[in-house]
Short mmCIF file of C-alpha atoms and ligand atoms in Angstrom, two decimals:
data_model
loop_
_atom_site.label_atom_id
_atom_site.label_comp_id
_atom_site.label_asym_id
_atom_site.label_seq_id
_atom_site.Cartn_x
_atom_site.Cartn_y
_atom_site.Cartn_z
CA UNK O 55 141.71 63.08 109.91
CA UNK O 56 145.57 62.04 109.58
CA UNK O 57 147.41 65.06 108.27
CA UNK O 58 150.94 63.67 108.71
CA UNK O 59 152.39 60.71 107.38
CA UNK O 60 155.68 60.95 108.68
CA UNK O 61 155.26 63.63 110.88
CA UNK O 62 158.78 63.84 112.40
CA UNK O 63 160.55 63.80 109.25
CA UNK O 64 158.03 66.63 107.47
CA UNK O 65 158.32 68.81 110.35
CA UNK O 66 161.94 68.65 111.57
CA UNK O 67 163.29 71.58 112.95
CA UNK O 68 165.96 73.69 111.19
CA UNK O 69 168.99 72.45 113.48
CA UNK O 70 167.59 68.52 113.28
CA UNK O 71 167.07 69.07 109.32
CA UNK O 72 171.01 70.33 108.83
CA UNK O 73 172.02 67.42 110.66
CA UNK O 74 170.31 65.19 108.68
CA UNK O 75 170.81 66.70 105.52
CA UNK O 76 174.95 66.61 105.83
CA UNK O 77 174.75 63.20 106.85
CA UNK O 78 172.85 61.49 104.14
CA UNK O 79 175.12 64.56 102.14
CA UNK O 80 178.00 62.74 102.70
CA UNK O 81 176.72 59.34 102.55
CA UNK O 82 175.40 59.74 98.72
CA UNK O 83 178.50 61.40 98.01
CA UNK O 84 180.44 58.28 98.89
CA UNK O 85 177.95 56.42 96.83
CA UNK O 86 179.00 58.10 93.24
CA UNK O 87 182.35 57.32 93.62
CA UNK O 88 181.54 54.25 92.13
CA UNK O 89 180.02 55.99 89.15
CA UNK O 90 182.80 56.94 86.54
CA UNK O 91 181.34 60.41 85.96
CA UNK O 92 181.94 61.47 89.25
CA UNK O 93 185.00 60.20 89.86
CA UNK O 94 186.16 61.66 86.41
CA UNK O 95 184.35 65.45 87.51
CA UNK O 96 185.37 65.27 90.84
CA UNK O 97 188.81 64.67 89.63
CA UNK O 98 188.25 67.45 86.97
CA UNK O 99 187.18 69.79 89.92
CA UNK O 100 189.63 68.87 92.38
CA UNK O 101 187.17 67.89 95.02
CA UNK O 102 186.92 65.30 96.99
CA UNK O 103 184.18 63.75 99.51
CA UNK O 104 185.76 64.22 102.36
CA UNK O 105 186.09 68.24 102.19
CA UNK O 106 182.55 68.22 102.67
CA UNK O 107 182.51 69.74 106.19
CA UNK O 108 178.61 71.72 105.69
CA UNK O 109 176.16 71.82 103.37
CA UNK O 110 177.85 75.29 101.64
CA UNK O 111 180.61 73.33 101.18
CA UNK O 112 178.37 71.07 98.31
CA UNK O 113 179.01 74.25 96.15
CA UNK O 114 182.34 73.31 95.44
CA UNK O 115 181.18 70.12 93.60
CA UNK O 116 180.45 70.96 89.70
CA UNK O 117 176.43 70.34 88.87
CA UNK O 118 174.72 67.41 86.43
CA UNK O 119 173.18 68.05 83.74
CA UNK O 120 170.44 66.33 81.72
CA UNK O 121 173.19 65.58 78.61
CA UNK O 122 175.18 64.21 81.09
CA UNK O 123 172.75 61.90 81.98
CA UNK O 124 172.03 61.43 78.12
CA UNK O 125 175.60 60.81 77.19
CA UNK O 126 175.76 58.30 79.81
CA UNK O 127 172.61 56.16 78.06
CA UNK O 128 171.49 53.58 79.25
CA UNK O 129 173.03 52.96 82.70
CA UNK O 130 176.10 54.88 83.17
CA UNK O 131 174.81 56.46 85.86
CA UNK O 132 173.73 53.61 88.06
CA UNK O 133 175.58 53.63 91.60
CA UNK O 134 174.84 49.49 92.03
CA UNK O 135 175.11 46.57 90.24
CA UNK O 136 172.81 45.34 87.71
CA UNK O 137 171.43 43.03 90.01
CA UNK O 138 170.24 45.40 92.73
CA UNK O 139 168.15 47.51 90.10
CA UNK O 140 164.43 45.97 90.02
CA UNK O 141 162.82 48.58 87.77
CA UNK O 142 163.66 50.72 84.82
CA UNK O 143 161.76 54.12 83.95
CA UNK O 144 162.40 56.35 81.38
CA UNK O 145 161.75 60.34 81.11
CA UNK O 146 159.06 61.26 78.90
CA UNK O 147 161.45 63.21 76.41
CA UNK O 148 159.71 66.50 76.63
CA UNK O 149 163.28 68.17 75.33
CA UNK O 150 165.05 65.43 73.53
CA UNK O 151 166.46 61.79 74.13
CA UNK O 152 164.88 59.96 77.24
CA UNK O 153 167.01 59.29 79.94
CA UNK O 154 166.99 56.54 81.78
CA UNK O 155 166.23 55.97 85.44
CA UNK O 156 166.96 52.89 87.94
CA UNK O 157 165.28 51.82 91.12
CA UNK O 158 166.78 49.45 93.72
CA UNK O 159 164.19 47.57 96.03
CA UNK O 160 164.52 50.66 99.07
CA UNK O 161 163.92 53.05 96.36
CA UNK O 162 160.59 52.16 95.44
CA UNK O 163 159.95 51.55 99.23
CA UNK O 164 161.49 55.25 99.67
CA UNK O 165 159.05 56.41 96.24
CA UNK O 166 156.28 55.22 97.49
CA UNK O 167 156.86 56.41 101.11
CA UNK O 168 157.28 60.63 99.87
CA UNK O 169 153.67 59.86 97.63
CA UNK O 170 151.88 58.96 100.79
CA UNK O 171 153.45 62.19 102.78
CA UNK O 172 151.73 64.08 99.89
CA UNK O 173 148.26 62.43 99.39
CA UNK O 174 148.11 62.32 103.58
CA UNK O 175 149.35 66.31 103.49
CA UNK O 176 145.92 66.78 101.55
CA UNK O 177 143.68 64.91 103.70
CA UNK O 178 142.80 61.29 101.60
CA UNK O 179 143.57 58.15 102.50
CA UNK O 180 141.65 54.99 103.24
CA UNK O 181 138.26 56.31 102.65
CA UNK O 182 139.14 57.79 99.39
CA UNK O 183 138.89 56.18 95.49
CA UNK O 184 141.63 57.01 93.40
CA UNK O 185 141.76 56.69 89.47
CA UNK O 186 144.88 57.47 88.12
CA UNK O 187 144.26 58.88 84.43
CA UNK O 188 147.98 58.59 83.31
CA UNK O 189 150.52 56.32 81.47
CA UNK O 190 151.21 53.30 83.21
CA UNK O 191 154.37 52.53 80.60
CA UNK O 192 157.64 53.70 80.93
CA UNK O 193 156.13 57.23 82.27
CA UNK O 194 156.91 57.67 85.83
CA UNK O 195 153.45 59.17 86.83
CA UNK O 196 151.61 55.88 86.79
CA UNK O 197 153.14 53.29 88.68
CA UNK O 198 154.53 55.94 90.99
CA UNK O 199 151.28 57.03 92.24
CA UNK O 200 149.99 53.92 92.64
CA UNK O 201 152.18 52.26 94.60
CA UNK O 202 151.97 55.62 96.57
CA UNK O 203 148.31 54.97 96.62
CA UNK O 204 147.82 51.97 97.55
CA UNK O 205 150.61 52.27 100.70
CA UNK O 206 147.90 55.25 102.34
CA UNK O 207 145.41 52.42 102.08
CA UNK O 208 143.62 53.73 98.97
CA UNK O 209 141.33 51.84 96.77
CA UNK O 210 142.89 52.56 93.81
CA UNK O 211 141.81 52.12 89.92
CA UNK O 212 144.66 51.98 87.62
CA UNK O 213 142.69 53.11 84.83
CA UNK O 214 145.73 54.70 82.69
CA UNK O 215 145.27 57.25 79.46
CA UNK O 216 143.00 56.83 77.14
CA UNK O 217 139.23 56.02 76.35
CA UNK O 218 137.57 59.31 78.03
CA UNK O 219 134.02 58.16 77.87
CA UNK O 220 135.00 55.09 79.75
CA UNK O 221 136.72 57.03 82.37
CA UNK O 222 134.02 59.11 83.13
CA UNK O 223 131.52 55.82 83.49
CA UNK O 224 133.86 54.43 85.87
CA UNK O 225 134.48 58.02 88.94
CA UNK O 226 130.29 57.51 88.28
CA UNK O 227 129.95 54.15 88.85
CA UNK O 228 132.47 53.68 91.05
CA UNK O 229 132.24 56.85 93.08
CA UNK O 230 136.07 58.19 92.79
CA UNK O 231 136.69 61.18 94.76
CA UNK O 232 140.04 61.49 93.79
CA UNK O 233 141.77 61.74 90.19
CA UNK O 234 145.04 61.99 88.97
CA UNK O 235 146.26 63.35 85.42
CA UNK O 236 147.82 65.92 83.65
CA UNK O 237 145.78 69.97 83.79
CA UNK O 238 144.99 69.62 79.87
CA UNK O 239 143.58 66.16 80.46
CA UNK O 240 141.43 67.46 83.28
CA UNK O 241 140.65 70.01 81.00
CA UNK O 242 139.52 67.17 77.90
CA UNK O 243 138.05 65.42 80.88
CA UNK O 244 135.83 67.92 82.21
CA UNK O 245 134.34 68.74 78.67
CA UNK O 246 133.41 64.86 77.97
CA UNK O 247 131.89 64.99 81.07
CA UNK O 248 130.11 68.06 79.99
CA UNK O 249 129.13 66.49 77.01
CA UNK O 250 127.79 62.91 77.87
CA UNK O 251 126.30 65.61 81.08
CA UNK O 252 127.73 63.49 84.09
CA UNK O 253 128.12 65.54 87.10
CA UNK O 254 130.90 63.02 88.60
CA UNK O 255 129.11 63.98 92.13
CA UNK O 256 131.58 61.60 93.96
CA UNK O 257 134.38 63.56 93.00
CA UNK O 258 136.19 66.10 95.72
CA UNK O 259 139.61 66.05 94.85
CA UNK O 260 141.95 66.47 91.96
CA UNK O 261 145.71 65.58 91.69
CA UNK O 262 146.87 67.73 88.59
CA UNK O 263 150.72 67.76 87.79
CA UNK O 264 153.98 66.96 85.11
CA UNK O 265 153.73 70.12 83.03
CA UNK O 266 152.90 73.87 84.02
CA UNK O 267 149.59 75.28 84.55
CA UNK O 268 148.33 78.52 85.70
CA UNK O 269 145.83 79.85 88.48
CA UNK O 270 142.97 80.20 86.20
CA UNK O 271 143.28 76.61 84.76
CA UNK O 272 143.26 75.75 88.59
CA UNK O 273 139.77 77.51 89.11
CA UNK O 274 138.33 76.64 85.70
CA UNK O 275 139.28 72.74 86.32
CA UNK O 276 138.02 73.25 90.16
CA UNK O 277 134.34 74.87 88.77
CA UNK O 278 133.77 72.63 85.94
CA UNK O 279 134.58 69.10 87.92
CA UNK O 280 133.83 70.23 91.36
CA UNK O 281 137.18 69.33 93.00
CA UNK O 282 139.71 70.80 94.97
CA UNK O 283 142.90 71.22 92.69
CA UNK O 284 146.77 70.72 94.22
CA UNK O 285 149.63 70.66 92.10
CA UNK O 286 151.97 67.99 91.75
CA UNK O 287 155.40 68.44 90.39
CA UNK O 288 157.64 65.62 90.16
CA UNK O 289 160.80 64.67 87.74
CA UNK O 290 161.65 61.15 86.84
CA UNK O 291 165.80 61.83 88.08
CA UNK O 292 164.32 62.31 91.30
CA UNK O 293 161.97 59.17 91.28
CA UNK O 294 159.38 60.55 89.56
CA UNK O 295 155.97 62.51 90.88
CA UNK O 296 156.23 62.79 94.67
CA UNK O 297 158.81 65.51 94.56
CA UNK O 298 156.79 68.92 95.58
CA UNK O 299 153.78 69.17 96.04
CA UNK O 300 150.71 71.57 97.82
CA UNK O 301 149.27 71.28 100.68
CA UNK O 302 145.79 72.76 101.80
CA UNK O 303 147.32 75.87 101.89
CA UNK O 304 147.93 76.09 98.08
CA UNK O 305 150.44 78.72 97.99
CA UNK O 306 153.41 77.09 97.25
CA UNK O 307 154.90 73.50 96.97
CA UNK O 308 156.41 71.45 99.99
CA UNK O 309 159.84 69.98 99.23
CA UNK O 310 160.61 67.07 101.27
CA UNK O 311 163.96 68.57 102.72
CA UNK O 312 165.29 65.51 104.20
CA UNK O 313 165.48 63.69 100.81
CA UNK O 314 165.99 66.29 98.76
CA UNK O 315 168.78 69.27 99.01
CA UNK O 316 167.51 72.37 96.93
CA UNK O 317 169.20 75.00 95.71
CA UNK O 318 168.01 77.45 93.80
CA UNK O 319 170.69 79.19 90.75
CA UNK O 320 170.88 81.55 87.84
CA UNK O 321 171.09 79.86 85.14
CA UNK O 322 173.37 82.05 83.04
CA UNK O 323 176.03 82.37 85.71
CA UNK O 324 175.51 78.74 88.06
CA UNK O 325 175.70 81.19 91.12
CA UNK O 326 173.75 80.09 94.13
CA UNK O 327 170.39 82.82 94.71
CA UNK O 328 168.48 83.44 98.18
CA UNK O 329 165.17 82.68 99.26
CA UNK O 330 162.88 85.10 96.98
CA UNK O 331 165.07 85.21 93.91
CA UNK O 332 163.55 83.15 90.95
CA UNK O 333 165.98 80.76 89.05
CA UNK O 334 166.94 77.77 88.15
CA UNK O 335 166.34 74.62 90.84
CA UNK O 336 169.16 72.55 91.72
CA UNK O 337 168.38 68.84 93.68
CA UNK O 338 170.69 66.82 95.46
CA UNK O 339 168.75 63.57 95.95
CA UNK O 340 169.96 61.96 99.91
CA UNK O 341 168.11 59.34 99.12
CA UNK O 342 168.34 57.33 96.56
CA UNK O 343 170.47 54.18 95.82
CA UNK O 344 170.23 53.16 92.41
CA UNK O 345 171.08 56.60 90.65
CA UNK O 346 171.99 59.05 93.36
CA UNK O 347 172.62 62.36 91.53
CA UNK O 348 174.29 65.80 92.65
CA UNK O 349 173.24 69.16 92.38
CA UNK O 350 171.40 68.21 89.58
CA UNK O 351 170.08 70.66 87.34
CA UNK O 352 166.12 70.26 86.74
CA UNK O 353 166.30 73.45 84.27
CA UNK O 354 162.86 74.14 85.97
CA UNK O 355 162.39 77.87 86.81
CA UNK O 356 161.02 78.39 90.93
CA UNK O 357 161.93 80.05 93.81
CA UNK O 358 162.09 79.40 97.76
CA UNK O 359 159.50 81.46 99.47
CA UNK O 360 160.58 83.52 102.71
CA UNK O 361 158.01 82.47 105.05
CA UNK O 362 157.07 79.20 106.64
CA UNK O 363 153.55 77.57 105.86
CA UNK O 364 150.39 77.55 108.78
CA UNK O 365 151.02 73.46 108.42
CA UNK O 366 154.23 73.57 110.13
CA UNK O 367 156.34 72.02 107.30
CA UNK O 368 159.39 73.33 105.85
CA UNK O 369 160.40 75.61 103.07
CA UNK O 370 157.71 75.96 100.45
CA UNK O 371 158.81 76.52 96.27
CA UNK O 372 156.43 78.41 94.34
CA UNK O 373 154.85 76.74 91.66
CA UNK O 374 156.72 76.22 88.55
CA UNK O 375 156.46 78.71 85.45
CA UNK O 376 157.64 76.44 83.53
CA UNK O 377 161.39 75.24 82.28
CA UNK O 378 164.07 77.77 81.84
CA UNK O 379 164.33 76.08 78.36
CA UNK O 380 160.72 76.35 77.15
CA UNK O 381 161.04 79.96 77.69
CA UNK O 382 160.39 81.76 74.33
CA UNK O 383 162.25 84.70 73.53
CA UNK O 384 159.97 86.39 70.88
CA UNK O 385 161.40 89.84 69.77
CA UNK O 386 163.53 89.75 72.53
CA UNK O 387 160.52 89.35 75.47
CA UNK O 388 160.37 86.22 77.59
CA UNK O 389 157.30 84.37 77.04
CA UNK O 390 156.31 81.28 79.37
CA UNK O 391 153.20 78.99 77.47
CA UNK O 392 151.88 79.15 81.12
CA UNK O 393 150.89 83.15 80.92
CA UNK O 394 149.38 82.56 77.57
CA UNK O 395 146.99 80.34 79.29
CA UNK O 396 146.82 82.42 81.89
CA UNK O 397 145.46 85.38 79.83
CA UNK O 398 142.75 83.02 77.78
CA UNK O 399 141.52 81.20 80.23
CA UNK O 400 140.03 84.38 81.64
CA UNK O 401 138.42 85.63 78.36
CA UNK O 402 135.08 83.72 78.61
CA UNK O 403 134.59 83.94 74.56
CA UNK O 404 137.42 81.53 74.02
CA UNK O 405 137.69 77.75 75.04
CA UNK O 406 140.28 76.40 76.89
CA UNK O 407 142.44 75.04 74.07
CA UNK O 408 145.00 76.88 72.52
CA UNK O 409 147.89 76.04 70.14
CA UNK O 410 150.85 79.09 69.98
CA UNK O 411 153.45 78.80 66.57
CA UNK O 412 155.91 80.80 66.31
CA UNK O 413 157.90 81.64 62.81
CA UNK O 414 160.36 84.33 61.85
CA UNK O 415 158.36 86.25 58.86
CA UNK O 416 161.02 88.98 57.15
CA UNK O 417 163.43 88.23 60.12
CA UNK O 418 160.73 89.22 62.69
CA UNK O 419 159.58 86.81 64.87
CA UNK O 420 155.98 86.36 64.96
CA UNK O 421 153.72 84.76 67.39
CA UNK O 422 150.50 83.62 66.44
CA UNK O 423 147.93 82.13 69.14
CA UNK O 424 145.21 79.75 67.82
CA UNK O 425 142.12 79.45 70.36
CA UNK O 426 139.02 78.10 69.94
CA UNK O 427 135.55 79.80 70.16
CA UNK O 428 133.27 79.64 73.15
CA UNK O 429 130.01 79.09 71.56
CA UNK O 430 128.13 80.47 74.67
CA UNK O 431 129.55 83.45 74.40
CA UNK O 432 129.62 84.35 70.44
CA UNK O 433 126.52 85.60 68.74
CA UNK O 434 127.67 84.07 65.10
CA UNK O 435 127.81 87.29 63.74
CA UNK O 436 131.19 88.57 61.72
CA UNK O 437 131.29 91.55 63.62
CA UNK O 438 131.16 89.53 67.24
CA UNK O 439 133.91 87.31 65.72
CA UNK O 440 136.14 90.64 65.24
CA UNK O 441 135.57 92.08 68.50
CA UNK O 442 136.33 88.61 69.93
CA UNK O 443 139.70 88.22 68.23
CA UNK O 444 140.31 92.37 69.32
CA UNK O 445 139.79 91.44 72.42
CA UNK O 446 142.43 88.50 72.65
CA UNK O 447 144.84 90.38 70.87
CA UNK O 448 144.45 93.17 73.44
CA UNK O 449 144.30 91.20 76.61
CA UNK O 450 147.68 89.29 75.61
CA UNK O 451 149.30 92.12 74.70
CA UNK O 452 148.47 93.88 78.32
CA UNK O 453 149.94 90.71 79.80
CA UNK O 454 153.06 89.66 77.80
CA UNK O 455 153.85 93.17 76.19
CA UNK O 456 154.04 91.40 72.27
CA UNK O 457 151.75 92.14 69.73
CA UNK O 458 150.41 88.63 68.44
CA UNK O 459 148.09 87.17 66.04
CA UNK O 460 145.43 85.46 66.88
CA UNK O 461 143.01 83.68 65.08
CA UNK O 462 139.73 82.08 66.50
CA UNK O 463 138.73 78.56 65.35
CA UNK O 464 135.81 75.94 65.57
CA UNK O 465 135.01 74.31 69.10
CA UNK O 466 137.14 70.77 68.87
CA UNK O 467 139.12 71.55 66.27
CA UNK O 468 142.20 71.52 68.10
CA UNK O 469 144.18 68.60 69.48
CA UNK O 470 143.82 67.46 73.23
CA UNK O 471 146.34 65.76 74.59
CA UNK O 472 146.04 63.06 77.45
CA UNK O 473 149.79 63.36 78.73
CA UNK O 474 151.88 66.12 78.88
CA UNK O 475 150.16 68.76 76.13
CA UNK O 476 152.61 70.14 73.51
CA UNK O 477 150.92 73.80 72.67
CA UNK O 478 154.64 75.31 71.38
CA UNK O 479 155.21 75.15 67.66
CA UNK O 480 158.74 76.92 67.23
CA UNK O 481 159.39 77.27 63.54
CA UNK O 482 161.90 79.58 63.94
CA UNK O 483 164.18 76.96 62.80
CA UNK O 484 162.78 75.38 59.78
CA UNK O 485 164.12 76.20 56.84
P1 ADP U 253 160.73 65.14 80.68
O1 ADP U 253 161.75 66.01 81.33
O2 ADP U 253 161.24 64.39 79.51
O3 ADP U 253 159.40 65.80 80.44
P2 ADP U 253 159.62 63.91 83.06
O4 ADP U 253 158.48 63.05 82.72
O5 ADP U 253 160.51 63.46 84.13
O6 ADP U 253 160.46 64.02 81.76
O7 ADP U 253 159.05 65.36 83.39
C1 ADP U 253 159.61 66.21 84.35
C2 ADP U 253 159.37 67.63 83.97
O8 ADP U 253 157.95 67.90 83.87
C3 ADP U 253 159.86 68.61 84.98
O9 ADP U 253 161.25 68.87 84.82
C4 ADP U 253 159.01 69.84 84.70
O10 ADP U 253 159.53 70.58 83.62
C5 ADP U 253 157.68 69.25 84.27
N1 ADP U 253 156.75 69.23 85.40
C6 ADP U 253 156.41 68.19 86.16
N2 ADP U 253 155.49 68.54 87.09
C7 ADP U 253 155.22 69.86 86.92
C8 ADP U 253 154.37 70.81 87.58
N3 ADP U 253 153.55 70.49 88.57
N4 ADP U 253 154.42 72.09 87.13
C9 ADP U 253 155.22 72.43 86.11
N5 ADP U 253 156.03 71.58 85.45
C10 ADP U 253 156.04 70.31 85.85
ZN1 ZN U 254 152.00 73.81 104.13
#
């Protein structure tokens, strides 16, 4: 079976790599100077392209941040003219006004070209049927991994969001082995399935990315729809899905190094950390053309592992806990949504839904977790219900170190989402 798509590029050795990496460096750094930000923060900073001698020296340049990107709505930061730009995306707006992203002609070529590194890294290809269960609008997730798709030769069914039922009918009928969507579709997904009792027999692997999930959502998705889960993290500044992404190893994400520069920082202070320390992840696209970026900040919280992978490709990131922005801070702990999930999903008397709202009662914050009851695991009785809801209460409280309230509801009575879920209610700031 083909392993490799590109095989030179995704295992270039550390001397090649540098190489590489200063020279398309220094090429995309030429490219911004025709984008007024740059020239203006460059200016501000008192750098200029050519003091870029190594890679340290892309410290000195100041980073970009997602306002900027906002403040310069639609196309301020486009590196080419209009006329060179043949598609438009837009972010999905998770934390406030979408940005907009360009793509020149190579840069879909280039897109589609890091997809197929990925879906050949986990063994499909030609032989494999693909549905891709996500927005095919403005999102970048659908026509990203399509296009990726169909260059590995795929036969691929564009069958978007929406209309579960339908879905299911068609991996049966037309014997999909491989899906695409976001973990709390998969999730809605499997129990449909469950419901209407398909098996989806055809199905072997699943493609699960664009918001954080944890290592128990991995095995609950993997035993309930009988696939093989990788995790797909992508970013529409950098393309789009494509950026990291497992291989069979599944401990850790492979970053393509040659097209994307990574640095990893602490937040608070912008200093550059080493391989190990968690922070904030910093990406210098060398590739693109429409809307090269640098040291862009993704405000998503990883690390660079130490050691290499068995696969012989470069650098791995751990997955992501989630963005150094959906953090709570309740009482003064940090809270990630993805350790909440973590603890229920391995508390067989509650379902896999979950909704968390936070509000400050008498100045206090207060967390309170809404999960729904696993009906194969509750006798109906009052007194089960209380030792259920003891028994969340406790196992959270192990885990995050915060006393919470929790309160047990009815079996799809909470919402499902079919793109990226939104389980956070912070009502800290209402008035
Ligand atoms: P928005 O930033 O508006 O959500 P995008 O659609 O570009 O727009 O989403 C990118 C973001 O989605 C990333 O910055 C990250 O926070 C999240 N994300 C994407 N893939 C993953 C993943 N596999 N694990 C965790 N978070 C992810
Ligand atoms: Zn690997």
């Amino acid at each position: 079976m083909r392993m490799f798509w590109d095989k030179k590029m995704e295992t270039l050795n550390p001397a090649d790599l540098h190489a590489l990496q200063l020279k398309r460096l220094k090429k995309t750094l030429h490219s911004v100077e025709s984008v007024e930000f740059y020239r203006k923060q460059f200016d501000n900073a008192g750098v200029a392209v050519s003091d870029v001698k190594t890679l340290d020296d892309l410290q000195k340049f100041p980073f970009t941040k997602k306002q900027d990107l906002r403040d310069g709505y639609p196309f301020g930061f486009f590196a080419v003219p209009m006329r060179k730009i043949v598609r438009i995306h837009t972010t999905s707006g998770t934390t406030g006004k979408p940005t907009v992203v360009g793509y020149t002609r190579k840069d879909l070529d280039t897109w589609a070209n890091l997809i197929a590194r990925n879906m050949t890294m986990i063994g499909i290809g030609q032989d494999d049927v693909f549905q891709n269960m996500v927005n095919y609008g403005m999102f970048t997730g659908g026509l990203g991994f399509h296009y990726g798709a169909e260059k590995i030769g795929m036969t691929v069914i564009p069958s978007a969001t929406g209309n579960t039922r339908r879905q299911i009918e068609m991996i049966r009928d037309f014997g999909v082995t491989t899906i695409h969507c976001t973990p709390s579709y998969a999730m809605h997904l499997s129990e449909v399935a469950e419901e209407m009792g398909e098996t989806l027999e055809s199905l072997k692997t699943g493609i699960f990315g664009a918001e954080p999930w944890s290592d128990n959502m991995r095995h609950t998705l993997e035993n309930r729809l009988g696939v093989t889960a990788y995790d797909s993290y992508g970013i529409s500044e950098l393309f789009g899905p494509g950026v990291a992404f497992e291989c069979p190893e599944r401990d850790g994400l492979h970053i393509w190094h040659d097209s994307y520069l990574v640095e990893i920082i602490n937040p608070k202070t912008g200093e550059r950390l080493s391989d190990g320390e968690r922070g904030e992840l910093v990406v210098t696209p060398l590739v693109k053309e429409a809307m090269p970026l640098i040291r862009y900040r993704t405000g998503d919280v990883t690390m660079l592992m130490e050691d290499g992978c068995l696969c012989g490709r470069g650098k791995k990131l751990t997955r992501i806990s989630g963005r150094s922005d959906d953090m709570l801070i309740i009482r003064g702990i940090n809270v990630f949504p993805s350790q909440i999930e973590h603890v229920l999903l391995r508390i067989p008397e509650v379902g896999n839904q979950f909704m968390v709202y936070i509000d400050k009662i008498n100045h206090l914050d207060e967390m309170t977790v809404e999960v729904e009851i696993n009906r194969s695991h509750f006798s109906g009785e009052l007194a089960d219900l209380a030792r259920i809801q003891k028994k969340v209460v406790k196992e959270l409280h192990d885990t995050l170190e915060l006393r919470t309230t929790v309160k047990l509801v009815e079996p799809g009575s909470l919402p499902r989402f079919e793109g990226k879920a939104k389980r956070v209610i912070d009502r800290r700031g209402d008035i």
